[in-house]
């Protein structure tokens, strides 16, 4: 575990201890995780603004209600991301069950940067085509099944390591590695259907 990560874990441990001692301190957890979780659930579940706010509120309510059950020997960041992941997947299942459409793919700066990185490794990434390619790659990300999109988002956009992803998804690291491999393969297949050559990834 890196020193920076250890420091973050220690900070979280202090935040949790204070929140357990006084409910007023829970606001500090919200302050720290509100934007990262907002970004994560937007990328994973593609909710509209109202649904996004409701999802985020539900995540923090569940976090608060279950804080006493949190095992403080584990990483709090992975634990709260797991709650966010589960709520996002439940949201997607509800949308699918009722046949509701999802919002357009989130086209935020980080997703654009990832698409730009992938596009730069392709055979067709000429300057004139890059904008189209980036938008196409962003669309491909959101066509993936949630189980594949979630591991790619966690690995390449949230920059989580295999241990963190394993904790968040409650899957062994070997299973996580297999999921990432299959997700990249499916990503390439969908991209090739759109006429993109992604042999470089």
Tab-separated table of C-alpha atoms in Angstrom, residues 56-178:
chain	number	residue	atom	x	y	z
A	56	UNK	CA	-26.435	10.478	-4.259
A	57	UNK	CA	-28.756	11.242	-1.347
A	58	UNK	CA	-29.723	7.558	-1.043
A	59	UNK	CA	-26.050	6.542	-1.043
A	60	UNK	CA	-25.214	8.859	1.840
A	61	UNK	CA	-28.322	7.799	3.772
A	62	UNK	CA	-27.294	4.142	3.432
A	63	UNK	CA	-23.736	5.027	4.387
A	64	UNK	CA	-24.937	6.812	7.518
A	65	UNK	CA	-27.396	4.068	8.486
A	66	UNK	CA	-24.748	1.345	8.137
A	67	UNK	CA	-21.746	3.229	9.499
A	68	UNK	CA	-21.779	1.211	12.733
A	69	UNK	CA	-21.374	-1.977	10.681
A	70	UNK	CA	-18.337	-0.688	8.773
A	71	UNK	CA	-15.263	-2.839	9.427
A	72	UNK	CA	-12.601	-0.245	10.208
A	73	UNK	CA	-9.839	-2.656	9.242
A	74	UNK	CA	-10.992	-2.197	5.621
A	75	UNK	CA	-10.695	0.809	3.292
A	76	UNK	CA	-13.627	3.165	3.822
A	77	UNK	CA	-13.291	4.492	0.259
A	78	UNK	CA	-13.899	1.004	-1.177
A	79	UNK	CA	-16.822	0.487	1.202
A	80	UNK	CA	-18.619	3.694	0.194
A	81	UNK	CA	-17.869	3.067	-3.501
A	82	UNK	CA	-19.451	-0.383	-3.072
A	83	UNK	CA	-22.620	1.259	-1.778
A	84	UNK	CA	-22.560	3.672	-4.728
A	85	UNK	CA	-21.968	0.807	-7.150
A	86	UNK	CA	-24.872	-1.251	-5.775
A	87	UNK	CA	-27.253	1.716	-5.838
A	88	UNK	CA	-26.238	2.537	-9.426
A	89	UNK	CA	-26.765	-1.040	-10.598
A	90	UNK	CA	-30.172	-1.136	-8.866
A	91	UNK	CA	-31.046	2.123	-10.653
A	92	UNK	CA	-30.110	0.593	-14.028
A	93	UNK	CA	-32.192	-2.503	-13.302
A	94	UNK	CA	-35.232	-0.384	-12.398
A	95	UNK	CA	-34.844	1.644	-15.585
A	96	UNK	CA	-34.623	-1.524	-17.658
A	97	UNK	CA	-37.616	-3.108	-15.911
A	98	UNK	CA	-39.840	-0.108	-16.641
A	99	UNK	CA	-38.437	0.450	-20.127
A	100	UNK	CA	-37.254	3.974	-19.343
A	101	UNK	CA	-34.533	5.494	-21.493
A	102	UNK	CA	-31.214	6.584	-20.068
A	103	UNK	CA	-29.738	10.031	-20.495
A	104	UNK	CA	-27.193	10.645	-23.238
A	105	UNK	CA	-23.700	9.400	-22.388
A	106	UNK	CA	-21.847	11.667	-19.981
A	107	UNK	CA	-19.264	13.539	-22.047
A	108	UNK	CA	-17.179	14.968	-19.217
A	109	UNK	CA	-13.534	16.056	-19.368
A	110	UNK	CA	-12.174	12.810	-17.907
A	111	UNK	CA	-14.145	10.635	-20.310
A	112	UNK	CA	-12.972	12.804	-23.195
A	113	UNK	CA	-9.378	12.398	-21.997
A	114	UNK	CA	-9.754	8.610	-21.890
A	115	UNK	CA	-11.342	8.577	-25.333
A	116	UNK	CA	-8.526	10.785	-26.623
A	117	UNK	CA	-5.935	8.358	-25.205
A	118	UNK	CA	-7.593	5.385	-26.872
A	119	UNK	CA	-8.084	7.294	-30.107
A	120	UNK	CA	-4.396	8.235	-30.260
A	121	UNK	CA	-3.545	4.512	-30.337
A	122	UNK	CA	-5.794	3.723	-33.276
A	123	UNK	CA	-4.867	3.537	-36.926
A	124	UNK	CA	-7.571	6.021	-37.899
A	125	UNK	CA	-6.855	8.730	-35.328
A	126	UNK	CA	-5.977	11.482	-37.772
A	127	UNK	CA	-6.501	15.065	-36.651
A	128	UNK	CA	-9.584	15.498	-38.837
A	129	UNK	CA	-11.207	12.414	-37.321
A	130	UNK	CA	-10.276	12.747	-33.649
A	131	UNK	CA	-13.389	14.580	-32.470
A	132	UNK	CA	-15.659	12.025	-34.139
A	133	UNK	CA	-13.562	9.158	-32.753
A	134	UNK	CA	-13.658	10.535	-29.206
A	135	UNK	CA	-17.439	10.865	-29.306
A	136	UNK	CA	-17.768	7.386	-30.791
A	137	UNK	CA	-15.518	5.872	-28.105
A	138	UNK	CA	-17.524	7.632	-25.396
A	139	UNK	CA	-20.706	6.176	-26.900
A	140	UNK	CA	-19.124	2.702	-26.989
A	141	UNK	CA	-18.313	2.936	-23.267
A	142	UNK	CA	-21.991	3.451	-22.553
A	143	UNK	CA	-23.148	0.597	-24.790
A	144	UNK	CA	-21.243	-1.910	-22.688
A	145	UNK	CA	-23.095	-4.092	-20.196
A	146	UNK	CA	-22.933	-2.541	-16.699
A	147	UNK	CA	-20.623	-5.309	-15.422
A	148	UNK	CA	-18.096	-4.407	-18.118
A	149	UNK	CA	-18.599	-0.644	-18.002
A	150	UNK	CA	-18.165	-0.627	-14.221
A	151	UNK	CA	-14.746	-2.330	-14.276
A	152	UNK	CA	-13.470	-0.046	-17.057
A	153	UNK	CA	-14.740	3.049	-15.254
A	154	UNK	CA	-13.195	1.913	-11.960
A	155	UNK	CA	-9.874	0.938	-13.540
A	156	UNK	CA	-9.293	3.627	-16.156
A	157	UNK	CA	-11.388	6.615	-15.062
A	158	UNK	CA	-11.495	6.256	-11.281
A	159	UNK	CA	-7.936	4.813	-11.367
A	160	UNK	CA	-8.664	2.159	-8.763
A	161	UNK	CA	-6.200	-0.704	-8.383
A	162	UNK	CA	-7.178	-4.386	-8.526
A	163	UNK	CA	-7.397	-4.615	-4.729
A	164	UNK	CA	-9.806	-1.683	-4.547
A	165	UNK	CA	-11.936	-2.979	-7.421
A	166	UNK	CA	-12.003	-6.401	-5.771
A	167	UNK	CA	-13.291	-4.824	-2.532
A	168	UNK	CA	-15.853	-2.649	-4.331
A	169	UNK	CA	-17.282	-5.448	-6.470
A	170	UNK	CA	-16.759	-8.184	-3.866
A	171	UNK	CA	-14.997	-10.322	-6.428
A	172	UNK	CA	-11.542	-11.968	-6.212
A	173	UNK	CA	-8.706	-10.044	-7.940
A	174	UNK	CA	-8.401	-12.839	-10.517
A	175	UNK	CA	-12.072	-12.444	-11.425
A	176	UNK	CA	-11.574	-8.674	-11.684
A	177	UNK	CA	-8.646	-9.195	-14.076
A	178	UNK	CA	-10.792	-11.531	-16.198
